Amino acid sequence: MAHAARPLKRPLWTPGVLVMLVFMFAGALAIIARFTGGIGYVTNLTNARPWGIWVGIDVATGVALAAGGFTTAALAHIFGRHYYEPVTRPALLTAVLGYTFVVIGLLVDIGRSWAIWKPMFYWNFNSVLFEVAMCVMIYLTVLYIEFLPIVAEQFKGRVNLPGILSGLNRLVDGFLQTADRILGKVMWVFIILGVVLSCMHQSSLGSLMLVAPTKLHPLWYTPILPLMFLTSAIAVGYPMVVFETTLATASFKLDSEVKILAPLTKITIFLLGFYLVLKIGDMGVRGTWIYLLDGTYQTNSFVAELLFGVMVPWIMLLFKSVRQSARGVFTAAALIVGGVVLNRINVFIVGYRSPLSENGYFPAPSEILVTLGLIATLMFIYRVVVTYLPVLQAPKEVSS
Amino acid sequence: MQITRRHFFRVMGVAGASVAVRPPAGHAWQSKAPPDPYGCLVDLTRCVGCRKCEEACAEVNCLPEPERVNCQCTIFEKDRRPDHDAYTVVNRYYTGKVDEFDKPVPTFAKVQCMHCQDPACVSACIVGALTKDETGTVRYDVTKCIGCRYCMVACPFEIPAYEYHDPITPKVMKCTFCYDRISKQGGVPGCATICPTEAITFGRRDTLLEVAKQRLKNNPARYLPHIYGEKEVGGTSWMYLSGVPFEQVNLPALPETPSPKLSETVQHSLFTYLWSPILLFGVLGGLMAWFNKNDNPPDKGGV
């Protein structure tokens, strides 16, 4: 094979990376401020508005956009479509990093970060959040286990730690060898487990708001909200892979993987179409279409989500000419990703109504800096990992 | 042959999935409300807005002294909510009611945790730091709390407040129903003890409902024929009588269904005994074996 997953071995400190570092630094300052002055010092959260963008974007959107990991794993490994294997590694890396930053985002958001281990010992089976937390915790572990063979592939037999750590070389190598051998035999368990856990918590994220029927705008509050979250997560999985691999291959000037990805868009037509039917059917059954033209910012946000995030890309993908053009596929994928991002923001922020107080909330600058800083850090680590580990497809002669 | 077998497995998968959607024949959702809780009946037609209850509350619960304790005029110019410094506040509302000289008559309304019979916060709390006690109290155990603030998201009355300016050990702050007092024989909450106009009556919830109905019957012109909290979100331990519409005094119109009913029904019908994840694991395992049977062992890692 001319192409295989290889470390890119490109120079790391590009201008783009330096921009990321600026955001990371600003985010770090905001996080320091949060842990010295309190959540109230850096955010616009109030008693009436307890969840802001740290939950709506860092956690809820982060989880949704990491769905590429389990959807590609299901396709390539469970349904045996080995043709798609080249995209499973970048999707897995996105999921590993995505979920890691979900947890870091949670650590910043919850008031008692040091107590984050407590749900492991104090169980409330009635709490949707408890189930989400358990699933995310186990799934993150599963993701690291799934990623371990990639590390082993690169360093097995040539572990060479610097300086004082070199005494551990043999130990680390032994661990990698053993892990690789055992995992090769049992990896199927973790692959299936990853899909099951994803289905559980992707849907349960939607169940989170069911406990507050009077506080979420009726356009979003529906008993099938968990089904909608699951469907949209599955539907956004492949578009997210298209979106990020296109960005990555363009950024590294690698061969475009759109050839591999193009057939995925046909599956997306079906998945996104199902989501669209659910959205419209739900509006019809519950009669919430009466809100559609009332002109409030909430309704407009719903219309934007449905129109530009679901309908437009779905119609685009129906055309063969769009599906066969790299630009067309990327545009449709970006719209779908944007639609799911907006949906999660709508459910947790825009559609949230404080029943008694002023409803206004807009994130504080430092609140936004934390979110941007976390995203920049995620992208930076992605870049570091693909530089040194075999994740992306690269022709051999490129490595220098 | 190949196609029909593959088809067969697909049908099996779909069948499995459709079974998965149907909840097992389990128990329907049941209220977990305590059988004979305490409660308080607040009669807004009696309240004169002296704010003694705020003062008593602060003293019993070791909170800072209320803002402008002896002021009964300018303090009412802003609409206040309970916060991390005050478990209860009294607000003044002009609802259009006038006396015989056409002077507007104010209505004062005390607000605090309603101690719901089936509290959304208790159902939501990730670690069970919030519990509904036999006395009717919704209690908060800070030693379990992780500060996720899901209780605040869940509460239909917008009650739990947060110590947003404590960076490391913030707490959720809300009315304790003076648990340490009412859990002892003859104990009465601070606010109910001090109220000079007997606007706050403490007692067993069932008894209070009788009292409220008696007042409505004896003086129908004075009240709206509605006991707020009798049925709202499945019933609350604190209940209100009023001569003006409840929405006008910041007591929101709420459905009679307990808030946690839907989310708990969804969670338990899907995850009791983890039956649906286990079934899904089995179905996916079968599909994986089927689709990969002609291949080499699925992979040597690297997923």
PDB file of N, CA and C in Angstrom, chain A residues 195-285:
ATOM      1  N   VAL A 195     -19.577   1.509  21.420  1.00  0.00           N
ATOM      2  CA  VAL A 195     -20.808   1.865  20.707  1.00  0.00           C
ATOM      3  C   VAL A 195     -21.996   1.869  21.668  1.00  0.00           C
ATOM      4  N   VAL A 196     -22.061   0.841  22.527  1.00  0.00           N
ATOM      5  CA  VAL A 196     -23.181   0.741  23.474  1.00  0.00           C
ATOM      6  C   VAL A 196     -23.173   1.938  24.428  1.00  0.00           C
ATOM      7  N   LEU A 197     -22.002   2.230  25.004  1.00  0.00           N
ATOM      8  CA  LEU A 197     -21.908   3.346  25.954  1.00  0.00           C
ATOM      9  C   LEU A 197     -22.249   4.665  25.274  1.00  0.00           C
ATOM     10  N   SER A 198     -21.829   4.808  24.015  1.00  0.00           N
ATOM     11  CA  SER A 198     -22.136   6.042  23.291  1.00  0.00           C
ATOM     12  C   SER A 198     -23.631   6.204  23.096  1.00  0.00           C
ATOM     13  N   CYS A 199     -24.285   5.121  22.651  1.00  0.00           N
ATOM     14  CA  CYS A 199     -25.739   5.202  22.469  1.00  0.00           C
ATOM     15  C   CYS A 199     -26.411   5.598  23.772  1.00  0.00           C
ATOM     16  N   MET A 200     -25.913   5.042  24.899  1.00  0.00           N
ATOM     17  CA  MET A 200     -26.536   5.336  26.191  1.00  0.00           C
ATOM     18  C   MET A 200     -26.414   6.809  26.553  1.00  0.00           C
ATOM     19  N   HIS A 201     -25.182   7.338  26.530  1.00  0.00           N
ATOM     20  CA  HIS A 201     -25.065   8.702  27.064  1.00  0.00           C
ATOM     21  C   HIS A 201     -25.383   9.767  26.023  1.00  0.00           C
ATOM     22  N   GLN A 202     -25.230   9.458  24.733  1.00  0.00           N
ATOM     23  CA  GLN A 202     -25.658  10.452  23.746  1.00  0.00           C
ATOM     24  C   GLN A 202     -27.154  10.717  23.904  1.00  0.00           C
ATOM     25  N   SER A 203     -27.938   9.654  24.089  1.00  0.00           N
ATOM     26  CA  SER A 203     -29.378   9.857  24.258  1.00  0.00           C
ATOM     27  C   SER A 203     -29.679  10.499  25.609  1.00  0.00           C
ATOM     28  N   SER A 204     -28.970  10.056  26.649  1.00  0.00           N
ATOM     29  CA  SER A 204     -29.273  10.572  27.984  1.00  0.00           C
ATOM     30  C   SER A 204     -28.948  12.048  28.126  1.00  0.00           C
ATOM     31  N   LEU A 205     -28.000  12.542  27.339  1.00  0.00           N
ATOM     32  CA  LEU A 205     -27.754  13.987  27.372  1.00  0.00           C
ATOM     33  C   LEU A 205     -29.033  14.739  27.020  1.00  0.00           C
ATOM     34  N   GLY A 206     -29.833  14.139  26.125  1.00  0.00           N
ATOM     35  CA  GLY A 206     -31.114  14.751  25.790  1.00  0.00           C
ATOM     36  C   GLY A 206     -32.114  14.623  26.916  1.00  0.00           C
ATOM     37  N   SER A 207     -32.010  13.506  27.678  1.00  0.00           N
ATOM     38  CA  SER A 207     -32.940  13.315  28.800  1.00  0.00           C
ATOM     39  C   SER A 207     -32.690  14.309  29.922  1.00  0.00           C
ATOM     40  N   LEU A 208     -31.494  14.938  29.929  1.00  0.00           N
ATOM     41  CA  LEU A 208     -31.153  15.843  31.037  1.00  0.00           C
ATOM     42  C   LEU A 208     -32.219  16.895  31.271  1.00  0.00           C
ATOM     43  N   MET A 209     -32.756  17.467  30.184  1.00  0.00           N
ATOM     44  CA  MET A 209     -33.693  18.565  30.356  1.00  0.00           C
ATOM     45  C   MET A 209     -35.127  18.088  30.619  1.00  0.00           C
ATOM     46  N   LEU A 210     -35.374  16.769  30.519  1.00  0.00           N
ATOM     47  CA  LEU A 210     -36.749  16.286  30.714  1.00  0.00           C
ATOM     48  C   LEU A 210     -37.258  16.555  32.125  1.00  0.00           C
ATOM     49  N   VAL A 211     -36.334  16.713  33.092  1.00  0.00           N
ATOM     50  CA  VAL A 211     -36.751  16.914  34.471  1.00  0.00           C
ATOM     51  C   VAL A 211     -37.269  18.345  34.693  1.00  0.00           C
ATOM     52  N   ALA A 212     -37.074  19.212  33.697  1.00  0.00           N
ATOM     53  CA  ALA A 212     -37.505  20.610  33.847  1.00  0.00           C
ATOM     54  C   ALA A 212     -38.487  21.003  32.757  1.00  0.00           C
ATOM     55  N   PRO A 213     -39.697  20.401  32.786  1.00  0.00           N
ATOM     56  CA  PRO A 213     -40.635  20.623  31.678  1.00  0.00           C
ATOM     57  C   PRO A 213     -41.030  22.080  31.485  1.00  0.00           C
ATOM     58  N   THR A 214     -41.012  22.865  32.559  1.00  0.00           N
ATOM     59  CA  THR A 214     -41.474  24.242  32.416  1.00  0.00           C
ATOM     60  C   THR A 214     -40.344  25.193  32.038  1.00  0.00           C
ATOM     61  N   LYS A 215     -39.108  24.672  31.977  1.00  0.00           N
ATOM     62  CA  LYS A 215     -37.982  25.589  31.798  1.00  0.00           C
ATOM     63  C   LYS A 215     -37.326  25.518  30.422  1.00  0.00           C
ATOM     64  N   LEU A 216     -37.734  24.547  29.599  1.00  0.00           N
ATOM     65  CA  LEU A 216     -37.192  24.484  28.244  1.00  0.00           C
ATOM     66  C   LEU A 216     -38.303  24.851  27.264  1.00  0.00           C
ATOM     67  N   HIS A 217     -37.971  25.704  26.313  1.00  0.00           N
ATOM     68  CA  HIS A 217     -38.952  26.158  25.325  1.00  0.00           C
ATOM     69  C   HIS A 217     -39.605  24.951  24.644  1.00  0.00           C
ATOM     70  N   PRO A 218     -40.960  25.009  24.471  1.00  0.00           N
ATOM     71  CA  PRO A 218     -41.672  23.846  23.913  1.00  0.00           C
ATOM     72  C   PRO A 218     -41.178  23.403  22.535  1.00  0.00           C
ATOM     73  N   LEU A 219     -40.509  24.280  21.777  1.00  0.00           N
ATOM     74  CA  LEU A 219     -39.994  23.840  20.477  1.00  0.00           C
ATOM     75  C   LEU A 219     -38.970  22.720  20.658  1.00  0.00           C
ATOM     76  N   TRP A 220     -38.300  22.696  21.814  1.00  0.00           N
ATOM     77  CA  TRP A 220     -37.298  21.644  22.038  1.00  0.00           C
ATOM     78  C   TRP A 220     -37.754  20.618  23.066  1.00  0.00           C
ATOM     79  N   TYR A 221     -38.608  21.044  24.030  1.00  0.00           N
ATOM     80  CA  TYR A 221     -38.984  20.099  25.069  1.00  0.00           C
ATOM     81  C   TYR A 221     -39.955  19.071  24.513  1.00  0.00           C
ATOM     82  N   THR A 222     -39.476  17.864  24.314  1.00  0.00           N
ATOM     83  CA  THR A 222     -40.325  16.795  23.832  1.00  0.00           C
ATOM     84  C   THR A 222     -39.903  15.510  24.518  1.00  0.00           C
ATOM     85  N   PRO A 223     -40.865  14.619  24.776  1.00  0.00           N
ATOM     86  CA  PRO A 223     -40.492  13.340  25.396  1.00  0.00           C
ATOM     87  C   PRO A 223     -39.476  12.558  24.568  1.00  0.00           C
ATOM     88  N   ILE A 224     -39.402  12.844  23.241  1.00  0.00           N
ATOM     89  CA  ILE A 224     -38.437  12.094  22.439  1.00  0.00           C
ATOM     90  C   ILE A 224     -37.103  12.842  22.302  1.00  0.00           C
ATOM     91  N   LEU A 225     -36.861  13.806  23.198  1.00  0.00           N
ATOM     92  CA  LEU A 225     -35.587  14.524  23.151  1.00  0.00           C
ATOM     93  C   LEU A 225     -34.377  13.573  23.206  1.00  0.00           C
ATOM     94  N   PRO A 226     -34.410  12.521  24.062  1.00  0.00           N
ATOM     95  CA  PRO A 226     -33.265  11.595  24.041  1.00  0.00           C
ATOM     96  C   PRO A 226     -33.079  10.916  22.680  1.00  0.00           C
ATOM     97  N   LEU A 227     -34.175  10.543  22.044  1.00  0.00           N
ATOM     98  CA  LEU A 227     -34.070   9.914  20.718  1.00  0.00           C
ATOM     99  C   LEU A 227     -33.487  10.902  19.710  1.00  0.00           C
ATOM    100  N   MET A 228     -33.913  12.164  19.824  1.00  0.00           N
ATOM    101  CA  MET A 228     -33.390  13.183  18.917  1.00  0.00           C
ATOM    102  C   MET A 228     -31.897  13.389  19.119  1.00  0.00           C
ATOM    103  N   PHE A 229     -31.458  13.404  20.384  1.00  0.00           N
ATOM    104  CA  PHE A 229     -30.030  13.584  20.649  1.00  0.00           C
ATOM    105  C   PHE A 229     -29.238  12.412  20.083  1.00  0.00           C
ATOM    106  N   LEU A 230     -29.777  11.202  20.253  1.00  0.00           N
ATOM    107  CA  LEU A 230     -29.063  10.026  19.742  1.00  0.00           C
ATOM    108  C   LEU A 230     -29.006  10.068  18.217  1.00  0.00           C
ATOM    109  N   THR A 231     -30.155  10.350  17.594  1.00  0.00           N
ATOM    110  CA  THR A 231     -30.205  10.378  16.133  1.00  0.00           C
ATOM    111  C   THR A 231     -29.276  11.444  15.571  1.00  0.00           C
ATOM    112  N   SER A 232     -29.308  12.643  16.184  1.00  0.00           N
ATOM    113  CA  SER A 232     -28.468  13.708  15.641  1.00  0.00           C
ATOM    114  C   SER A 232     -26.994  13.403  15.876  1.00  0.00           C
ATOM    115  N   ALA A 233     -26.678  12.749  16.997  1.00  0.00           N
ATOM    116  CA  ALA A 233     -25.272  12.390  17.245  1.00  0.00           C
ATOM    117  C   ALA A 233     -24.793  11.390  16.195  1.00  0.00           C
ATOM    118  N   ILE A 234     -25.631  10.390  15.900  1.00  0.00           N
ATOM    119  CA  ILE A 234     -25.243   9.406  14.886  1.00  0.00           C
ATOM    120  C   ILE A 234     -25.142  10.087  13.523  1.00  0.00           C
ATOM    121  N   ALA A 235     -26.098  10.987  13.244  1.00  0.00           N
ATOM    122  CA  ALA A 235     -26.094  11.655  11.941  1.00  0.00           C
ATOM    123  C   ALA A 235     -24.893  12.577  11.775  1.00  0.00           C
ATOM    124  N   VAL A 236     -24.430  13.188  12.884  1.00  0.00           N
ATOM    125  CA  VAL A 236     -23.316  14.136  12.762  1.00  0.00           C
ATOM    126  C   VAL A 236     -21.970  13.410  12.775  1.00  0.00           C
ATOM    127  N   GLY A 237     -21.974  12.143  13.119  1.00  0.00           N
ATOM    128  CA  GLY A 237     -20.711  11.396  13.222  1.00  0.00           C
ATOM    129  C   GLY A 237     -19.888  11.465  11.953  1.00  0.00           C
ATOM    130  N   TYR A 238     -20.455  11.028  10.817  1.00  0.00           N
ATOM    131  CA  TYR A 238     -19.689  11.012   9.570  1.00  0.00           C
ATOM    132  C   TYR A 238     -19.392  12.422   9.050  1.00  0.00           C
ATOM    133  N   PRO A 239     -20.378  13.340   9.045  1.00  0.00           N
ATOM    134  CA  PRO A 239     -20.045  14.707   8.639  1.00  0.00           C
ATOM    135  C   PRO A 239     -18.900  15.305   9.457  1.00  0.00           C
ATOM    136  N   MET A 240     -18.856  14.989  10.752  1.00  0.00           N
ATOM    137  CA  MET A 240     -17.769  15.522  11.576  1.00  0.00           C
ATOM    138  C   MET A 240     -16.428  14.945  11.126  1.00  0.00           C
ATOM    139  N   VAL A 241     -16.427  13.652  10.771  1.00  0.00           N
ATOM    140  CA  VAL A 241     -15.189  13.046  10.265  1.00  0.00           C
ATOM    141  C   VAL A 241     -14.786  13.720   8.957  1.00  0.00           C
ATOM    142  N   VAL A 242     -15.755  13.946   8.067  1.00  0.00           N
ATOM    143  CA  VAL A 242     -15.474  14.644   6.806  1.00  0.00           C
ATOM    144  C   VAL A 242     -14.899  16.023   7.098  1.00  0.00           C
ATOM    145  N   PHE A 243     -15.559  16.732   8.005  1.00  0.00           N
ATOM    146  CA  PHE A 243     -15.183  18.100   8.347  1.00  0.00           C
ATOM    147  C   PHE A 243     -13.743  18.154   8.854  1.00  0.00           C
ATOM    148  N   GLU A 244     -13.426  17.302   9.837  1.00  0.00           N
ATOM    149  CA  GLU A 244     -12.105  17.443  10.442  1.00  0.00           C
ATOM    150  C   GLU A 244     -10.996  16.832   9.598  1.00  0.00           C
ATOM    151  N   THR A 245     -11.283  15.727   8.874  1.00  0.00           N
ATOM    152  CA  THR A 245     -10.196  15.190   8.044  1.00  0.00           C
ATOM    153  C   THR A 245      -9.931  16.123   6.863  1.00  0.00           C
ATOM    154  N   THR A 246     -10.981  16.771   6.352  1.00  0.00           N
ATOM    155  CA  THR A 246     -10.749  17.733   5.275  1.00  0.00           C
ATOM    156  C   THR A 246      -9.866  18.868   5.773  1.00  0.00           C
ATOM    157  N   LEU A 247     -10.204  19.388   6.963  1.00  0.00           N
ATOM    158  CA  LEU A 247      -9.385  20.459   7.524  1.00  0.00           C
ATOM    159  C   LEU A 247      -7.952  19.986   7.756  1.00  0.00           C
ATOM    160  N   ALA A 248      -7.822  18.772   8.305  1.00  0.00           N
ATOM    161  CA  ALA A 248      -6.484  18.272   8.621  1.00  0.00           C
ATOM    162  C   ALA A 248      -5.672  18.040   7.349  1.00  0.00           C
ATOM    163  N   THR A 249      -6.292  17.377   6.360  1.00  0.00           N
ATOM    164  CA  THR A 249      -5.527  17.097   5.144  1.00  0.00           C
ATOM    165  C   THR A 249      -5.191  18.384   4.402  1.00  0.00           C
ATOM    166  N   ALA A 250      -6.095  19.371   4.453  1.00  0.00           N
ATOM    167  CA  ALA A 250      -5.790  20.641   3.796  1.00  0.00           C
ATOM    168  C   ALA A 250      -4.662  21.353   4.531  1.00  0.00           C
ATOM    169  N   SER A 251      -4.735  21.317   5.853  1.00  0.00           N
ATOM    170  CA  SER A 251      -3.731  22.007   6.649  1.00  0.00           C
ATOM    171  C   SER A 251      -2.345  21.379   6.470  1.00  0.00           C
ATOM    172  N   PHE A 252      -2.308  20.039   6.359  1.00  0.00           N
ATOM    173  CA  PHE A 252      -1.018  19.357   6.199  1.00  0.00           C
ATOM    174  C   PHE A 252      -0.670  19.118   4.729  1.00  0.00           C
ATOM    175  N   LYS A 253      -1.523  19.613   3.841  1.00  0.00           N
ATOM    176  CA  LYS A 253      -1.329  19.419   2.396  1.00  0.00           C
ATOM    177  C   LYS A 253      -1.162  17.949   2.049  1.00  0.00           C
ATOM    178  N   LEU A 254      -2.009  17.110   2.643  1.00  0.00           N
ATOM    179  CA  LEU A 254      -2.007  15.686   2.317  1.00  0.00           C
ATOM    180  C   LEU A 254      -3.020  15.437   1.210  1.00  0.00           C
ATOM    181  N   ASP A 255      -2.993  14.239   0.655  1.00  0.00           N
ATOM    182  CA  ASP A 255      -4.005  13.889  -0.330  1.00  0.00           C
ATOM    183  C   ASP A 255      -5.371  13.950   0.331  1.00  0.00           C
ATOM    184  N   SER A 256      -6.321  14.531  -0.355  1.00  0.00           N
ATOM    185  CA  SER A 256      -7.660  14.624   0.208  1.00  0.00           C
ATOM    186  C   SER A 256      -8.254  13.229   0.378  1.00  0.00           C
ATOM    187  N   GLU A 257      -8.943  13.046   1.494  1.00  0.00           N
ATOM    188  CA  GLU A 257      -9.552  11.746   1.737  1.00  0.00           C
ATOM    189  C   GLU A 257     -11.011  11.729   1.327  1.00  0.00           C
ATOM    190  N   VAL A 258     -11.408  12.746   0.566  1.00  0.00           N
ATOM    191  CA  VAL A 258     -12.818  12.843   0.181  1.00  0.00           C
ATOM    192  C   VAL A 258     -13.240  11.630  -0.639  1.00  0.00           C
ATOM    193  N   LYS A 259     -12.278  11.050  -1.373  1.00  0.00           N
ATOM    194  CA  LYS A 259     -12.604   9.841  -2.143  1.00  0.00           C
ATOM    195  C   LYS A 259     -13.142   8.747  -1.229  1.00  0.00           C
ATOM    196  N   ILE A 260     -12.479   8.607  -0.086  1.00  0.00           N
ATOM    197  CA  ILE A 260     -12.933   7.599   0.875  1.00  0.00           C
ATOM    198  C   ILE A 260     -14.246   8.038   1.505  1.00  0.00           C
ATOM    199  N   LEU A 261     -14.325   9.345   1.771  1.00  0.00           N
ATOM    200  CA  LEU A 261     -15.437   9.837   2.577  1.00  0.00           C
ATOM    201  C   LEU A 261     -16.727   9.999   1.785  1.00  0.00           C
ATOM    202  N   ALA A 262     -16.607  10.183   0.461  1.00  0.00           N
ATOM    203  CA  ALA A 262     -17.801  10.491  -0.330  1.00  0.00           C
ATOM    204  C   ALA A 262     -18.941   9.485  -0.132  1.00  0.00           C
ATOM    205  N   PRO A 263     -18.663   8.168  -0.129  1.00  0.00           N
ATOM    206  CA  PRO A 263     -19.784   7.237   0.059  1.00  0.00           C
ATOM    207  C   PRO A 263     -20.479   7.403   1.411  1.00  0.00           C
ATOM    208  N   LEU A 264     -19.749   7.961   2.400  1.00  0.00           N
ATOM    209  CA  LEU A 264     -20.371   8.173   3.714  1.00  0.00           C
ATOM    210  C   LEU A 264     -21.560   9.106   3.608  1.00  0.00           C
ATOM    211  N   THR A 265     -21.501  10.024   2.641  1.00  0.00           N
ATOM    212  CA  THR A 265     -22.562  11.009   2.549  1.00  0.00           C
ATOM    213  C   THR A 265     -23.896  10.360   2.187  1.00  0.00           C
ATOM    214  N   LYS A 266     -23.827   9.213   1.502  1.00  0.00           N
ATOM    215  CA  LYS A 266     -25.087   8.524   1.188  1.00  0.00           C
ATOM    216  C   LYS A 266     -25.748   8.007   2.467  1.00  0.00           C
ATOM    217  N   ILE A 267     -24.923   7.492   3.391  1.00  0.00           N
ATOM    218  CA  ILE A 267     -25.475   7.053   4.676  1.00  0.00           C
ATOM    219  C   ILE A 267     -26.038   8.260   5.411  1.00  0.00           C
ATOM    220  N   THR A 268     -25.323   9.382   5.280  1.00  0.00           N
ATOM    221  CA  THR A 268     -25.758  10.594   5.979  1.00  0.00           C
ATOM    222  C   THR A 268     -27.128  11.059   5.484  1.00  0.00           C
ATOM    223  N   ILE A 269     -27.388  10.905   4.188  1.00  0.00           N
ATOM    224  CA  ILE A 269     -28.711  11.287   3.663  1.00  0.00           C
ATOM    225  C   ILE A 269     -29.799  10.552   4.429  1.00  0.00           C
ATOM    226  N   PHE A 270     -29.567   9.260   4.648  1.00  0.00           N
ATOM    227  CA  PHE A 270     -30.556   8.464   5.363  1.00  0.00           C
ATOM    228  C   PHE A 270     -30.658   8.889   6.827  1.00  0.00           C
ATOM    229  N   LEU A 271     -29.493   9.007   7.507  1.00  0.00           N
ATOM    230  CA  LEU A 271     -29.503   9.320   8.946  1.00  0.00           C
ATOM    231  C   LEU A 271     -30.065  10.715   9.208  1.00  0.00           C
ATOM    232  N   LEU A 272     -29.597  11.685   8.422  1.00  0.00           N
ATOM    233  CA  LEU A 272     -30.061  13.057   8.609  1.00  0.00           C
ATOM    234  C   LEU A 272     -31.535  13.182   8.235  1.00  0.00           C
ATOM    235  N   GLY A 273     -31.942  12.428   7.208  1.00  0.00           N
ATOM    236  CA  GLY A 273     -33.344  12.429   6.807  1.00  0.00           C
ATOM    237  C   GLY A 273     -34.239  11.923   7.929  1.00  0.00           C
ATOM    238  N   PHE A 274     -33.769  10.877   8.616  1.00  0.00           N
ATOM    239  CA  PHE A 274     -34.532  10.332   9.747  1.00  0.00           C
ATOM    240  C   PHE A 274     -34.670  11.384  10.845  1.00  0.00           C
ATOM    241  N   TYR A 275     -33.566  12.086  11.125  1.00  0.00           N
ATOM    242  CA  TYR A 275     -33.575  13.152  12.138  1.00  0.00           C
ATOM    243  C   TYR A 275     -34.553  14.261  11.740  1.00  0.00           C
ATOM    244  N   LEU A 276     -34.536  14.602  10.450  1.00  0.00           N
ATOM    245  CA  LEU A 276     -35.425  15.647   9.941  1.00  0.00           C
ATOM    246  C   LEU A 276     -36.889  15.244  10.112  1.00  0.00           C
ATOM    247  N   VAL A 277     -37.188  13.978   9.793  1.00  0.00           N
ATOM    248  CA  VAL A 277     -38.558  13.478   9.962  1.00  0.00           C
ATOM    249  C   VAL A 277     -38.967  13.556  11.431  1.00  0.00           C
ATOM    250  N   LEU A 278     -38.051  13.172  12.326  1.00  0.00           N
ATOM    251  CA  LEU A 278     -38.344  13.245  13.761  1.00  0.00           C
ATOM    252  C   LEU A 278     -38.652  14.682  14.170  1.00  0.00           C
ATOM    253  N   LYS A 279     -37.807  15.616  13.738  1.00  0.00           N
ATOM    254  CA  LYS A 279     -37.973  17.012  14.137  1.00  0.00           C
ATOM    255  C   LYS A 279     -39.323  17.558  13.677  1.00  0.00           C
ATOM    256  N   ILE A 280     -39.627  17.318  12.395  1.00  0.00           N
ATOM    257  CA  ILE A 280     -40.854  17.876  11.836  1.00  0.00           C
ATOM    258  C   ILE A 280     -42.076  17.134  12.373  1.00  0.00           C
ATOM    259  N   GLY A 281     -41.961  15.808  12.453  1.00  0.00           N
ATOM    260  CA  GLY A 281     -43.066  15.018  12.989  1.00  0.00           C
ATOM    261  C   GLY A 281     -43.398  15.421  14.415  1.00  0.00           C
ATOM    262  N   ASP A 282     -42.348  15.641  15.218  1.00  0.00           N
ATOM    263  CA  ASP A 282     -42.546  16.022  16.616  1.00  0.00           C
ATOM    264  C   ASP A 282     -43.269  17.366  16.711  1.00  0.00           C
ATOM    265  N   MET A 283     -42.866  18.296  15.819  1.00  0.00           N
ATOM    266  CA  MET A 283     -43.526  19.599  15.800  1.00  0.00           C
ATOM    267  C   MET A 283     -45.001  19.453  15.452  1.00  0.00           C
ATOM    268  N   GLY A 284     -45.293  18.556  14.493  1.00  0.00           N
ATOM    269  CA  GLY A 284     -46.671  18.345  14.085  1.00  0.00           C
ATOM    270  C   GLY A 284     -47.497  17.700  15.186  1.00  0.00           C
ATOM    271  N   VAL A 285     -46.933  16.650  15.805  1.00  0.00           N
ATOM    272  CA  VAL A 285     -47.678  15.907  16.825  1.00  0.00           C
ATOM    273  C   VAL A 285     -47.977  16.785  18.030  1.00  0.00           C
TER     274      VAL A 285
END
